Amino acid sequence: MTDLHRNFIGGEWVADGAATPNHNPSDLADVIGEYLQGDAALTRQAIDAAAAAFPAWSHSPPQRRFDILDAAGSMILAHKAKLGELLAREEGKILPEAIGEVGRAGQIFKFFAGEALRQSGDLLASVRSGVTVEVTREPIGVVGLITPWNFPIAIPAWKMAPAIAYGNCVVLKPAELVPGCAWALAEILAEAGLPAGVFNLVMGRGSVVGAEVIASPKIAAISFTGSVTTGRRITEQAVVSGKKVQVEMGGKNPMVVLDDADLKVAVEAAVNSAFFSTGQRCTAASRLIVTEGIHDRFVGAVSERLAGLKVDHALKAGTDIGPVVSEAQLHQDLEYVAVGKAEGAKLVAGGERLTRDTEGYYMAPALFTETTPEMRVNREEIFGPVASVIRTKDYDTALAIANDIEFGLSAGIATTSLKYAQHFKRNAQAGMVMVNLPTAGVDYHVPFGGRKGSSYGPREQGRYAAEFYTTVKTSYQAAG
Ligand code: ADP
């Protein structure tokens, strides 16, 4: 009998709903736990609990918010190993990556604990004599957070922590595949002494729980990370109903490799960007745009590096790449390998399903060469361990190809030229640019987000998070 995990509403663990088991993608026989699925009525209950808690929490002293968020951060860090193991079992990224993600979540809570104390405004003289003007920030109300499966603890953390720090109340709907990490965060917040109703967790289907969060007139703002299709739909609904909205969606991130690159640096950055975390990062590089002079050496070195990578159970020591997260995702990844071949791309490594000691969703990382920018494998987000090399003649054409895409989340370049590095930083059409570094792997204290079809609304993380989680008030006062 596995543990039964309930939803967390108004400070109580609520027993309603049907339980669904959560399976380990590295070993389908391993059931992580049973998680109760919320419905529309339970979601409304959570929204009501958050609304009831808002008046008191929005006026709570910053010291209180600091203490609770800081304590939550410390608990996350103290339980890094255990939470990391849960994450690796649930999502399938390898244990060191999972522990790293948990560490990041802990630091995010600590950062936003500090932000609660650092809130400030402006005091200005009015253009009229005898009047002063104050510009202050206030919380926005009840926020709905809808999160994906690929960073099951860091993404909920980077939405919850600022929401709570700035005085809002929260309803979190985690992705169906990864309720365990969200549940663990709820338990930690309850233990840290967060007042009832400030944070509520409703696990369940996007089309049921998520849809209710989006539709509710009591929700002031929605922060979503997930697929392009869902993100666009949510944005339209939120805008029409007058909700503030922040949406992070897909990417088709380029990594440009120039003739003058340090080959080792370029190969490490490309392999990490494209294949680590099983390629399941919205910042993963999937288009490796390589100039002619280094092309063959680069392809040879990447292929060799791929041949040495171990794909296996996420908890096994020495595994470099864990399984794909689900059967549906694996099916999609294999489909794209078939699409690439049919389009005339040359598959030089991987691309097939693998069997291991335990039954799981294993796939050999796939590398295509001889691809063109128009191919579907170079235009559509695959979200798996599949990357393509596009051969090009020089920096200018590489930059043009990098930018010729509907997305704009992250862009990378490998070069030893200061001139090209500077030019790329200024001209890459992306929210984040990496020079001689992987396109994925970002700091927790600076803004995260993209341009074009990748993102909509204000940036997440760092002090820029205040743009979304607060609203500005301008107050005028006559002297005397
Ligand atoms: P992915 O499965 O690739 O992460 P999705 O966009 O399907 O991408 O899912 C991201 C999150 O959005 C999940 O928590 C999912 O349950 C939720 N979701 C899916 N469909 C809807 C919807 N119609 N309304 C609200 N949330 C949804």
XYZ file of C-alpha atoms and ligand atoms in Angstrom:
507
model
C 0.000 0.000 0.000
C 1.536 3.292 -1.041
C 1.011 6.618 0.711
C -2.120 8.566 -0.077
C -1.389 12.255 -0.699
C -4.220 14.746 -0.247
C -4.785 18.227 -1.560
C -3.967 21.146 0.751
C -6.756 23.690 1.101
C -7.250 26.375 3.757
C -4.544 24.821 5.923
C -6.169 21.337 5.851
C -5.277 18.127 4.019
C -8.543 17.392 2.227
C -9.577 13.760 1.667
C -11.986 14.283 -1.309
C -11.314 12.931 -4.787
C -10.102 9.802 -6.530
C -6.502 8.675 -6.134
C -4.132 8.262 -9.072
C -0.813 6.411 -8.817
C 2.364 8.131 -9.926
C 4.888 5.905 -11.731
C 8.650 6.205 -12.040
C 9.642 6.637 -15.739
C 12.932 4.809 -15.007
C 11.055 1.804 -13.607
C 7.342 1.490 -14.268
C 7.016 -1.061 -11.448
C 8.000 1.622 -8.942
C 4.866 3.430 -7.732
C 5.890 6.655 -6.011
C 2.568 7.326 -4.332
C -1.164 7.824 -4.744
C -2.259 11.423 -5.307
C -5.826 12.677 -4.962
C -7.240 14.374 -8.047
C -9.150 17.576 -7.401
C -12.277 18.561 -9.330
C -13.896 21.915 -10.132
C -15.684 22.156 -6.757
C -12.487 21.478 -4.821
C -10.671 24.062 -6.936
C -13.339 26.646 -6.070
C -12.900 25.734 -2.404
C -9.154 26.396 -2.718
C -9.739 29.725 -4.462
C -12.210 30.742 -1.718
C -9.701 29.779 0.982
C -7.040 31.904 -0.706
C -9.435 34.845 -1.065
C -10.360 34.599 2.634
C -6.693 34.610 3.665
C -5.755 37.562 1.433
C -6.820 40.568 3.587
C -4.668 39.490 6.544
C -1.714 38.160 4.511
C -1.542 41.226 2.269
C -1.084 43.348 5.406
C 1.262 40.955 7.215
C 4.581 42.419 8.359
C 7.552 41.746 6.050
C 9.442 40.149 8.938
C 6.776 37.445 9.168
C 6.961 36.746 5.428
C 10.757 36.658 5.653
C 10.732 34.220 8.575
C 8.339 31.768 6.891
C 9.981 31.820 3.456
C 13.460 31.623 4.952
C 12.410 28.661 7.124
C 10.873 26.948 4.078
C 14.118 27.532 2.140
C 16.163 26.038 4.974
C 13.910 22.974 5.156
C 14.168 22.412 1.400
C 17.966 22.645 1.587
C 18.108 20.385 4.657
C 16.098 17.719 2.798
C 17.922 18.147 -0.505
C 18.959 14.493 -0.789
C 15.514 13.073 -0.027
C 13.647 15.591 -2.197
C 16.184 15.084 -4.984
C 15.529 11.362 -4.926
C 11.764 11.961 -5.097
C 12.265 14.340 -8.038
C 14.525 11.913 -9.905
C 12.012 9.086 -9.364
C 9.083 11.213 -10.428
C 10.478 13.121 -13.429
C 13.417 10.968 -14.502
C 16.267 13.466 -14.499
C 19.451 12.024 -13.008
C 20.013 12.306 -9.260
C 22.769 14.991 -9.351
C 20.568 17.183 -11.598
C 17.573 16.550 -9.354
C 19.490 17.461 -6.189
C 20.753 20.577 -7.973
C 17.195 21.571 -8.832
C 16.094 21.125 -5.222
C 19.013 23.281 -4.076
C 17.901 25.952 -6.484
C 14.345 25.835 -5.108
C 15.724 26.325 -1.579
C 17.800 29.318 -2.690
C 14.791 30.818 -4.469
C 12.796 30.740 -1.208
C 15.703 32.411 0.593
C 16.092 35.056 -2.107
C 12.404 35.998 -1.979
C 12.444 35.949 1.832
C 14.941 38.809 1.471
C 12.829 40.516 -1.201
C 9.953 40.744 1.304
C 12.220 43.034 3.349
C 13.586 44.960 0.383
C 10.295 46.285 -0.999
C 10.559 49.984 -1.661
C 8.783 52.785 -3.466
C 9.370 56.349 -4.630
C 8.576 59.647 -2.963
C 8.404 62.563 -5.386
C 7.485 66.212 -5.283
C 4.316 66.865 -7.254
C 4.334 69.285 -10.161
C 1.843 71.206 -8.005
C 3.206 73.041 -4.984
C 2.278 71.713 -1.568
C 1.616 68.176 -2.806
C 3.711 65.036 -2.455
C 3.438 61.900 -4.548
C 4.196 58.358 -3.379
C 4.592 55.417 -5.700
C 4.190 52.109 -3.865
C 3.697 48.461 -4.736
C 0.838 46.349 -3.397
C -0.041 42.670 -3.756
C -2.522 41.795 -6.499
C -4.729 39.207 -4.759
C -5.210 35.504 -5.403
C -2.830 34.160 -8.023
C -3.275 30.894 -9.938
C -0.038 29.045 -10.684
C -0.062 26.322 -13.339
C 3.186 24.427 -13.729
C 4.736 21.818 -16.073
C 6.462 18.516 -15.363
C 10.041 19.244 -16.422
C 11.166 21.238 -13.355
C 8.728 19.888 -10.768
C 10.210 21.721 -7.785
C 12.073 24.749 -9.187
C 9.197 26.121 -11.292
C 6.547 25.900 -8.536
C 9.160 27.475 -6.192
C 9.958 30.377 -8.505
C 6.268 31.215 -8.824
C 5.152 30.538 -5.202
C 8.000 32.253 -3.386
C 7.599 35.710 -5.003
C 3.790 35.447 -4.910
C 3.866 34.867 -1.150
C 6.747 37.284 -0.465
C 4.871 40.186 -2.059
C 1.704 39.441 -0.027
C -0.450 37.412 -2.435
C -2.321 34.169 -1.793
C -1.802 31.169 -4.048
C -3.577 28.249 -5.687
C -1.032 25.889 -7.286
C -2.020 23.334 -9.943
C 1.052 21.177 -10.682
C 1.398 19.009 -13.796
C -0.323 15.621 -13.637
C 2.952 13.690 -14.021
C 4.705 15.295 -11.032
C 2.355 15.917 -8.094
C 4.887 14.544 -5.578
C 7.301 17.486 -5.562
C 4.459 20.033 -5.311
C 2.962 18.031 -2.467
C 6.338 18.047 -0.664
C 6.503 21.840 -1.028
C 3.006 22.164 0.475
C 4.065 20.048 3.446
C 7.147 22.212 3.969
C 5.169 25.474 3.809
C 2.632 24.122 6.302
C 5.480 23.190 8.647
C 7.129 26.586 8.159
C 4.037 28.193 9.725
C 2.358 29.775 6.695
C -1.151 30.885 7.770
C -4.090 28.782 6.528
C -5.232 29.651 3.004
C -2.158 31.610 1.908
C -0.992 28.597 -0.085
C -3.330 25.956 -1.513
C -2.482 22.913 -3.593
C -4.963 21.282 -5.970
C -3.590 18.339 -7.934
C -5.461 17.084 -10.974
C -6.167 17.503 -14.674
C -5.346 20.691 -16.556
C -8.701 20.597 -18.319
C -10.515 20.372 -14.964
C -8.520 22.051 -12.184
C -6.483 24.337 -14.476
C -9.553 25.378 -16.448
C -11.400 26.286 -13.225
C -8.466 28.418 -12.048
C -8.414 30.266 -15.380
C -12.194 30.796 -15.373
C -12.575 32.003 -11.788
C -13.404 35.707 -11.389
C -11.734 35.553 -7.956
C -8.314 34.912 -9.489
C -6.445 38.175 -10.163
C -3.479 36.769 -12.044
C -2.257 33.590 -13.738
C 1.346 32.484 -14.042
C 1.740 29.525 -16.411
C 4.653 27.498 -17.741
C 3.975 24.753 -20.269
C 3.249 24.063 -23.893
C 2.688 26.646 -26.610
C -0.858 25.478 -27.357
C -2.049 25.635 -23.750
C -0.113 28.839 -23.042
C -1.695 30.670 -25.959
C -5.187 29.515 -24.989
C -4.665 30.567 -21.376
C -3.320 33.958 -22.435
C -6.409 34.648 -24.567
C -8.786 33.608 -21.782
C -6.925 35.609 -19.146
C -6.763 38.759 -21.252
C -10.462 38.584 -22.147
C -11.416 38.187 -18.479
C -9.094 41.021 -17.407
C -6.582 38.916 -15.473
C -2.928 39.731 -15.321
C -1.049 36.947 -17.126
C 2.503 35.666 -17.364
C 3.183 32.758 -19.698
C 6.400 30.833 -20.398
C 6.131 28.445 -23.319
C 8.414 26.683 -25.722
C 11.687 27.320 -27.407
C 13.621 26.199 -30.448
C 16.864 27.514 -29.084
C 19.892 27.966 -31.349
C 23.519 27.399 -30.461
C 25.895 28.967 -32.942
C 29.352 27.427 -33.220
C 31.914 29.529 -35.101
C 35.169 28.432 -36.744
C 37.184 30.196 -34.044
C 35.444 28.370 -31.163
C 37.384 26.330 -28.628
C 36.204 22.898 -29.826
C 36.061 21.388 -26.340
C 34.017 24.287 -24.965
C 31.663 24.169 -27.958
C 31.113 20.413 -27.702
C 30.473 20.486 -23.947
C 28.070 23.418 -24.265
C 26.201 21.790 -27.151
C 25.933 18.319 -25.580
C 24.831 19.762 -22.240
C 22.334 22.135 -23.900
C 20.786 19.566 -26.184
C 20.836 16.320 -24.223
C 21.242 16.777 -20.469
C 18.014 16.472 -18.490
C 17.017 14.253 -21.467
C 16.611 17.413 -23.593
C 13.476 18.215 -21.620
C 14.251 21.846 -20.826
C 12.559 24.797 -22.484
C 16.049 26.322 -22.707
C 17.537 23.247 -24.432
C 19.432 23.941 -27.668
C 17.971 21.928 -30.516
C 19.458 23.813 -33.488
C 23.250 23.615 -33.599
C 24.232 26.161 -36.251
C 27.823 25.463 -37.201
C 30.145 27.275 -39.618
C 31.913 25.298 -42.344
C 35.490 25.419 -41.038
C 34.696 23.614 -37.768
C 31.638 21.607 -38.906
C 33.215 18.183 -39.440
C 35.428 18.327 -36.348
C 32.437 19.465 -34.263
C 30.122 16.719 -35.564
C 32.837 14.094 -35.005
C 33.512 15.248 -31.438
C 29.811 15.510 -30.514
C 29.130 12.023 -31.919
C 32.048 10.616 -29.960
C 30.849 12.312 -26.758
C 27.316 10.965 -27.315
C 28.620 7.441 -27.778
C 30.197 7.699 -24.311
C 27.036 8.856 -22.531
C 25.180 6.342 -20.386
C 21.401 6.297 -20.677
C 19.893 4.439 -17.718
C 17.871 4.587 -14.498
C 17.932 8.120 -13.087
C 19.053 6.908 -9.654
C 21.863 4.661 -10.891
C 25.361 6.031 -10.193
C 27.119 6.907 -13.444
C 23.964 7.558 -15.485
C 24.339 10.650 -17.675
C 20.839 10.746 -19.174
C 17.688 9.406 -17.555
C 14.510 8.278 -19.290
C 12.002 10.411 -21.185
C 9.220 11.444 -18.816
C 6.300 9.459 -20.257
C 5.155 7.078 -22.960
C 3.404 9.915 -24.816
C 6.524 12.083 -24.782
C 8.737 9.182 -25.921
C 6.309 8.483 -28.754
C 6.516 12.148 -29.812
C 10.344 12.133 -29.709
C 10.535 8.951 -31.850
C 7.990 10.419 -34.268
C 10.225 13.447 -34.774
C 13.195 11.168 -35.477
C 11.093 9.549 -38.217
C 10.028 12.985 -39.505
C 13.664 14.138 -39.677
C 14.691 11.038 -41.644
C 11.766 11.445 -44.007
C 12.755 15.076 -44.586
C 16.224 13.953 -45.678
C 18.206 14.713 -42.525
C 21.065 12.307 -41.778
C 20.778 10.545 -38.412
C 24.375 10.184 -37.198
C 23.673 9.075 -33.619
C 20.936 7.487 -31.506
C 17.248 8.016 -32.118
C 16.001 4.590 -31.039
C 14.184 3.270 -27.977
C 16.473 1.456 -25.545
C 15.818 -1.358 -23.113
C 17.429 -1.433 -19.694
C 17.244 -3.669 -16.585
C 14.067 -1.905 -15.528
C 11.150 -1.144 -17.824
C 11.190 2.585 -18.595
C 11.019 5.204 -21.347
C 14.653 5.104 -22.485
C 15.875 6.672 -25.706
C 19.321 7.061 -27.255
C 20.103 10.784 -27.755
C 19.649 11.571 -31.445
C 21.807 13.818 -33.596
C 20.852 14.868 -37.115
C 23.267 16.452 -39.604
C 22.784 17.829 -43.133
C 19.601 19.579 -42.028
C 18.132 22.795 -43.369
C 16.445 25.541 -41.346
C 13.086 24.835 -43.040
C 12.810 21.226 -41.872
C 10.160 20.498 -39.250
C 12.830 19.170 -36.894
C 14.330 22.665 -37.010
C 11.069 24.581 -36.599
C 8.961 22.669 -34.059
C 9.786 22.137 -30.414
C 10.460 18.411 -29.858
C 11.182 18.568 -26.110
C 13.345 15.476 -26.020
C 16.935 14.279 -26.625
C 16.982 15.232 -30.309
C 19.177 17.932 -31.911
C 20.063 18.937 -35.467
C 23.188 20.433 -36.966
C 22.719 23.147 -39.582
C 25.838 23.816 -41.604
C 26.331 27.453 -42.562
C 28.987 29.632 -44.170
C 29.706 32.436 -41.710
C 28.630 34.361 -38.625
C 26.117 36.585 -40.421
C 24.195 33.674 -41.929
C 24.388 31.801 -38.609
C 22.840 34.770 -36.792
C 20.128 35.108 -39.426
C 19.218 31.401 -39.098
C 19.314 31.636 -35.279
C 16.794 34.494 -35.373
C 14.572 33.117 -38.133
C 12.186 31.281 -35.817
C 8.942 32.091 -34.019
C 10.522 31.499 -30.593
C 13.035 33.528 -28.579
C 13.828 32.047 -25.186
C 17.564 31.319 -25.050
C 20.368 31.587 -27.624
C 23.993 30.522 -27.342
C 27.244 31.087 -29.183
C 30.609 29.352 -28.964
C 33.378 31.670 -30.131
C 36.709 33.110 -28.996
C 35.986 36.372 -30.815
C 35.047 39.305 -28.600
C 33.559 41.044 -31.634
C 31.147 38.207 -32.471
C 30.323 37.566 -28.815
C 29.348 41.208 -28.315
C 27.410 41.376 -31.555
C 25.511 38.182 -30.737
C 24.588 39.385 -27.232
C 23.106 42.534 -28.747
C 21.443 40.965 -31.796
C 20.205 37.503 -30.823
C 16.422 37.697 -30.602
C 16.098 35.913 -27.267
C 15.356 36.752 -23.658
C 18.589 35.063 -22.545
C 21.945 34.837 -24.329
C 24.837 32.558 -23.412
C 28.434 32.947 -24.586
C 30.596 29.811 -24.356
C 28.019 28.310 -21.992
C 25.082 25.940 -22.448
C 21.783 27.581 -23.433
C 20.234 25.964 -20.348
C 21.293 26.408 -16.734
C 20.373 29.827 -15.391
C 20.913 31.670 -12.109
C 18.018 32.051 -9.699
C 18.457 35.735 -8.816
C 18.165 37.319 -12.272
C 15.271 37.562 -14.745
C 14.156 34.514 -16.702
C 11.995 34.683 -19.800
C 11.850 35.020 -23.543
C 10.627 36.973 -26.530
C 8.411 36.345 -29.530
C 6.335 33.152 -29.245
C 8.215 31.891 -26.171
C 6.800 34.174 -23.504
C 4.099 36.675 -22.740
C 3.934 39.136 -19.852
C 6.551 40.299 -17.348
C 9.708 38.342 -16.559
C 9.973 35.775 -13.771
C 12.628 35.607 -11.021
C 14.979 38.073 -9.419
C 13.639 41.460 -8.395
C 11.893 41.683 -11.793
C 9.315 39.225 -10.395
C 7.748 42.193 -8.585
C 6.433 43.458 -11.939
C 4.042 40.553 -12.099
C 3.260 39.851 -8.444
C 2.530 43.461 -7.431
C 0.486 46.349 -8.733
C 1.661 49.944 -8.544
C -0.226 52.616 -6.608
C 0.353 56.362 -6.982
C -0.841 58.369 -3.944
C -1.085 62.174 -3.789
C -1.225 64.109 -0.516
C -1.683 67.807 0.097
C 0.607 69.356 2.708
C -0.738 70.437 6.065
P 3.275 19.875 -20.905
O 2.393 18.680 -20.654
O 4.139 19.757 -22.099
O 3.983 20.362 -19.659
P 0.867 21.468 -20.963
O 0.718 22.851 -21.459
O -0.081 20.434 -21.446
O 2.350 21.094 -21.280
O 0.800 21.450 -19.380
C 1.320 22.455 -18.541
C 0.361 22.667 -17.377
O -0.860 23.217 -17.868
C -0.008 21.385 -16.641
O -0.132 21.651 -15.252
C -1.358 21.050 -17.259
O -2.151 20.258 -16.419
C -1.950 22.434 -17.426
N -3.042 22.489 -18.418
C -3.203 21.723 -19.509
N -4.337 22.053 -20.167
C -4.902 23.075 -19.484
C -6.083 23.877 -19.640
N -6.920 23.676 -20.649
N -6.328 24.844 -18.733
C -5.471 25.068 -17.716
N -4.363 24.351 -17.499
C -4.064 23.365 -18.361
